Structure formats: C-alpha cells, structure tokens
C-alpha cells in the first residue's frame, strides 16, 4: 500500500472493485443455468455455500482475529433460522420485522456468551460454547411448538420491497448480501478495531497496556460473530425453506472451523475458498466419486490437522507459505504458535 | 495522602507499596517518587521485585497495600489503584515488557499503530464499518505519526515485516516505538537493553535521552546493565527482596554499602 | 426419604462413568496442555470395537473387553505419535483445533469400519439386584460403582506412590524442568494418551448398556465430563472426580424433581453449571492465580 502503483495495478488491486467482480461472477450463475451450462442443483449448492461463508466469516472474526474459539456457531445459526421461520409462518410477521427479531435474539444471546467468556480462561471457552451449542440443540429437538421438532419448521421465499422472490431471486439476494458483508467486514477490520482484536489475541498484556478494553472488544467480537451467524441462518431457512434440528449440531460447527482453518484465518477470500472446499466440493465433487462421500468427515479432519500444522495461513496463503518454506528469508510466523507461558502449562 | 505529591514537580509518588504471592513478599513497604522530566532507574538483583513494582504501577497487579499517585495528562492527581488496567494508559503512563509483548503476525507498522489506540477517540465503530472520511483522515494521520516514531528509532524500512520475524533488537525497538504513540507523560521500560549487543546498547542510551527531549516526557527504567543505568539515570533506587536499599544519584548508589552487598560479585 | 436415597445411590453409577471420562480428560490436559475434544469419540470408537467383537466374532464379553483395552491403549498411543506430538509447539487453541480434527476423523471412520447400525452392549452382570436401605440396585450398578472407585484408587496410588507417577506429575508441573531431570516427557505423554483411552473405554462400556452403542452415545457424557472438570477447577484429578459425582447427583435430582425433568433436566443442568462457573471461574477447588507478565 505504500509502494507506487501504476494505474492498472491501482485498479485491479482496489479491494472494492475485487469484491464487486466476485459478486458479478456469482450473479452470472443463474444465466449460465438458463443457457444450460450448469445444473440447477449447482446453483443451489453455491447459494448455500455463500450462506455458510457468511457464518464462517463471523467465526473468523472470533477465532482468527480475536483468538476466541467457539463451537456454538451452528447453534446460533439454527436459532436464527427457527426464529425467522416461526415469526414469518406462525406469527405471520412481515419479513423485515421478522428479520430484525431473528437477528437480534441470537445476537443478544451471543453477547451474553461473550460476557460469560470474560470469566473463562481462553481454553475453557471451547467447552463453554460446546455446552451452549448443546443446550440450543436440545431446545431445537424438544420444543415442538417453536421448532416443529423432527418434522421440521417450514418457511417461504421472502417478499421484500413488495417483490415476491422466487428461487433465483433469493439466490441474487444471497449474492448481494454476501458481497455487502464482505465489504463491511473488510472495512470494519482493516483499521483500529481489527488491530485491537489482533492485539487481544496476540498479547492480552500488550492490549491492556495500550488502553484496549478487552471486555469491550470481546463483546464486539462475539456480537459480530453471532450477528453474521444469524444472518446466515435467516438466509438459509428462506432459501432451503425447511429447518431440521439435526442440521444445527456440532458437526456443522466443526465445518465452520474447518472452513476458516483450511481457507485461511483472518482472510475474507480464504473463508470463501474454505467454504467451497468444505461444502461445494463435497456436494459437487466428492459425491461423484465412489466411496469418497463416506469419507468426507475423515477428509475434513485430515485437512484440518494438515493445515494447522503445515499451512497455518490456509489456502489463502498457500503459495507464499510454500515460497517461505523454500526460500531463505523468514518473513512469516505461525499464527497459532505457543507463547512461552503456554508451554510451562 | 497529605504528604503525597506535595511538590509541584512530583509526577509519580509511590508510598508503602506491598504485594505478596502466596507467602512470598515480592514488594515490601516500598516508597519512592519520580519528578517530571527525570530518567529514573530501578535496580536490584534477579527476583528483587522490580517487574512487580512496574506491574503494580500499571495495574496489572493490584497491590495489597500502599498508595500510587500520579499527576495525569490533565494535571489532576489520580490514585492509580482505582483504575482498571486498560485505563492507565489514558492517564499518561505507558510501558514495555520484560518479555517483549508484540503481536507477532502483524506488521511492525500495525504493532506501532496499536499504541495509538486511544488516540482515535473521535472515530466510532460505525465510522469504521462505513469507512467514513473522518476515519480515513484519522488513519492517515496515525500512520504518519507511527512512521515518524519508527524513523526516530531508525527502523522505518522494516515496517511492513511481521514483527515476530525480526531479530530481538528490532522487536525491542518496535515496543519502544509503540510507547511513543500515546503522547505519554511517563514511559516505563523493563530491561530495555536485555539481549542487545554492546553497540546496540550504546545506541539505546542515546535514544532514551533523545526520547526524553523530543517527546518531552519522563522515563522510569529497570536495567541490569549498570553502565547504561549509571550513564543516563538522574536518580536511582536500588531494591532487594522487595525492600528499598537506597535512593540517590549514580555516584551515591555506587558508593552505598548495602547496594554493594546485594550485588556481591556483580560489578556495581 | 428412601426415594431420595435411591436417587443418590443410582447417581453414584453415573458418577463413576463421568469420573472415568473426566479423569481421561485431565490426564491428557496435564501432559499435553489441551482439552481433548476427541476423548468421547475415542470412547465411542473403542466401545464399538468391543461390541463388534461380541456380535460379529462371538467373543465372550470379558475377552472382548480385554482386547478392547489393548485397542484403546494403542489408539491413544497412535493419536499421540501421529498428531499430538507434532502439535507440541502450537498454542492451546491450536491444539484444541487439532483434537477437533481427530474427532472428525474418528467420527468419519466409525461407520466405515463398524457399520452404520447401533449395537447392543451387554452388562458386565446381566441381571440380579439387591436391596440397600429400602431401595434396590442392580449388581451391575454396584460393580460399576466399585470399578470406578478401584480405578481411581489405583490411579491415585500410581500417581503418588510410584516412579511413573512422579514422572507424570513433574511433566504436568513443568515439562522443561521434567526434561532436565531426565524424564522422557514424550513417553509420559504417550502413556497418558493410552491410559486415557482405556479409561474412556471403561466409561463407554459402563454407559452403553443404558442406550446402545452409536456414534453419538458418548456425546452427553463427554460434555458433562468437561463441565465436571471445570467444576473441579481443571487442575487436579481429585477435583474432576468430585465434580463428576456432584454433577451426577444434581442431574438425577433435576430429572426426578423438576416438572418435565427428563426433557429439560439436561439443558437446565448445563445452564446452572455455566452460571456457577461464571461466578466461580476456577471451580470449587481451583486456585485463583495472577498471570505473570
Ligand atoms: N504473578 C506472580 N505469581 C507468583 N509469583 C510472582 C508473580 N510475579 C512475580 N512473582 C515473584 O515475585 C518475585 C519478584 O519477581 P519480579 O519479576 O518482580 O523480579 P525482578 O526484580 O523483575 O527480577 P528480574 O531481574 O529477574 O526480572 C519473584 O520471586 C517472582 O517469582
Ligand atoms: Mg523483571
């Protein structure tokens, strides 16, 4: 950013332009389908993948930037999905009102978990969020009046600005929201707030000495993460139009974790790429290969371990990682390396 | 309270400070005070409690007993013990750590910018979310300030490297640069010369003197390198087992019987 | 009154299961400095192994169990050697993510190796019960309670009275110092993972007759064991055991005395525990410490 760039570089290196181009590429998909070049199912898979990207981006703010692990992402996403289905179907609220409530309720809960997190030493947080996720799962299973239990809660394509969306319309909405989320997250994290979260993760002592209120920024991180998970949940339930309790369990939360570890901690494009690896690949590629489908969990686990150990910056940085391994100059540091105090226990 | 901060020139007054861990009295009834514009040294053998004193001043530890009064940026006298850790900086006290505390994966520039965190008062989270003009101007201003601090210490050309990838000497300077960002009244340095070679130590002495002058500030430092301490400190307190041995000028400390005993074998 | 007593008595059986599960978590925690999220999966996987030996190979329970213990021991060794050892330089959160990767691998392997059907697990003692102070309890439950206590006493003895135990404790206190003293921390860690595997299997064997052997049957036990460890302060073996019995009793009381307790008992218990830990983050027995900077 400090080097002099020529005009051409200045244009293609402009992050906003890049986001827009990505958005336009995704938006082309329904047209390609109409031309018979891709299957209808593919569009749905990619729409869902974008939805998962939004939730995973939330987890990336929490884990990647702030170093706070959460195993409850799926639970919060599910809660928002059920809320939106309940408000629009059972209570017949307009989509907008329902949207606001469905974002607000899980986010408030997420902030409460953030408050709890203040008291838990970092590594116990995983356990606390695991328990929270389990509590939510239990609620989804048991509270039939709210979730319709195992028969599933149904929802419709929404009506916005007086326009009734169909499946393709909903896909466009997802693309637009994804790109807006990318831009906002990029802006939010590229400056002071991003540095404060980084400081909290990298050295809590330094953060406090530099006037950063760990309390405030943990709440912001939890709030942002649950808000994005909730947004993803609402989009999901109005795109797939049904929600079952079994979707929102620990395996999905692990998928989000795999996405950001494999795609890249603290990277927006990494999160997108990770989502494609975890969701789109297994839907579009692995299912075509005999036996492979049965091993998708194994593959995910192996990838998580390999990436954490050897490519800790994820796919987003695989090329520069490789160059670093081959090259002499050490210009990168492992993002999850232990500090002195960790090793003594 | 009555006899605390009675002189206009007093910046920090430490009175009867005590803290214990389990049975161990790490700091024991310690008192000394620092005047504005001084370079003040705190010395003592390993485990004497020097870092613990710093941690009490900056509220990383809450002392068991004692008073800590500070004349803050606004000129008011505040009791530091009533503050949460993160609010010590805004009073005008900034510190470095004995074991360098940097965010290893972030660039050196970003690390220094973290030191400016509280200076962004006027930009809100919403300014950041929508990348308003105010935010962009503020960011530009701070980057310029950070680069000035880096240039001041001669490491501006490293600014885009991750902090953790640099040698120890550079990392120490990054920490120092970070303290300069918050317009501090008192800079607390915990063993700034540890791990530096002889040439770097001489450089450091010069830099500390220049910082006092150009940033118009006061410096309190812990250091084992006696040459450095004797050369730049206006006054020195020597402690052992958490207790004060002596306070005075370099010459007075060097001549002190108790200090010599505590440093038995170490050249003082 | 006798109903109340009966609840307490039956809670001891579940307490033993939780205690074994939480001991294996602490054992790994003290030597590898991470919370092993895969522990429940290790239990599930090796219990499946035993159940498969019984059903497919027709082995008697005792033989299958002994083979299962060897299997669990080796599984623990293997996980440590292949993965955990390489992660020694990672931050605690990095290691946690690694254990989640292990969880995913084991969960994915299970149906491929042992099939997709749930299996029945016979009890150690198939039938018969006795009366104590007006309530009846099965011989099997008594055996489980006894087995739990026996394992704990053995572990206590090994940790505090033998050389191997000393090596484990020094590793837990301070790994670099332990290495300087000539302790092979690698070996200690490997055995900790192996023994943790065996304890988990035992927990799985005790728990599976209550439900069936399935990929999910250890999930609740794993979470409860984690919470028991937190309740006990997450540092001492004693704390984890005490936490386990307290939670088992509390859980049974909630299920019986709460309206719709069987449905909502579990989430309410979790909420109560999280609330308690918010008030006392170092648990019942953990010591508060000031972080050095
Ligand atoms: N958080 C803590 N918990 C327990 N003991 C502590 C803590 N912080 C410091 N101590 C103890 O207090 C004593 C003084 O430690 P301190 O770090 O202040 O010494 P120091 O003078 O800075 O030594 P050095 O020159 O080696 O840095 C030591 O015995 C140390 O072990
Ligand atoms: Mg010190």
Short mmCIF file of C-alpha atoms and ligand atoms in Angstrom, two decimals, chain B residues 46-52 98 190-191 222 224, chain C residues 293, ligand 2:
data_model
loop_
_atom_site.label_atom_id
_atom_site.label_comp_id
_atom_site.label_asym_id
_atom_site.label_seq_id
_atom_site.Cartn_x
_atom_site.Cartn_y
_atom_site.Cartn_z
CA UNK B 46 17.19 -11.06 39.91
CA UNK B 47 13.87 -11.62 41.61
CA UNK B 48 14.19 -8.41 43.64
CA UNK B 49 10.68 -7.37 42.65
CA UNK B 50 11.41 -4.74 40.01
CA UNK B 51 8.98 -6.03 37.42
CA UNK B 52 6.40 -6.49 40.13
CA UNK B 98 10.48 -7.66 30.04
CA UNK B 190 11.51 -3.07 31.72
CA UNK B 191 15.08 -4.08 30.83
CA UNK B 222 14.67 -1.28 35.12
CA UNK B 224 20.74 -4.86 34.69
CA UNK C 293 3.68 -10.52 32.68
MG1 LIG D 2 11.89 -8.34 35.91
#
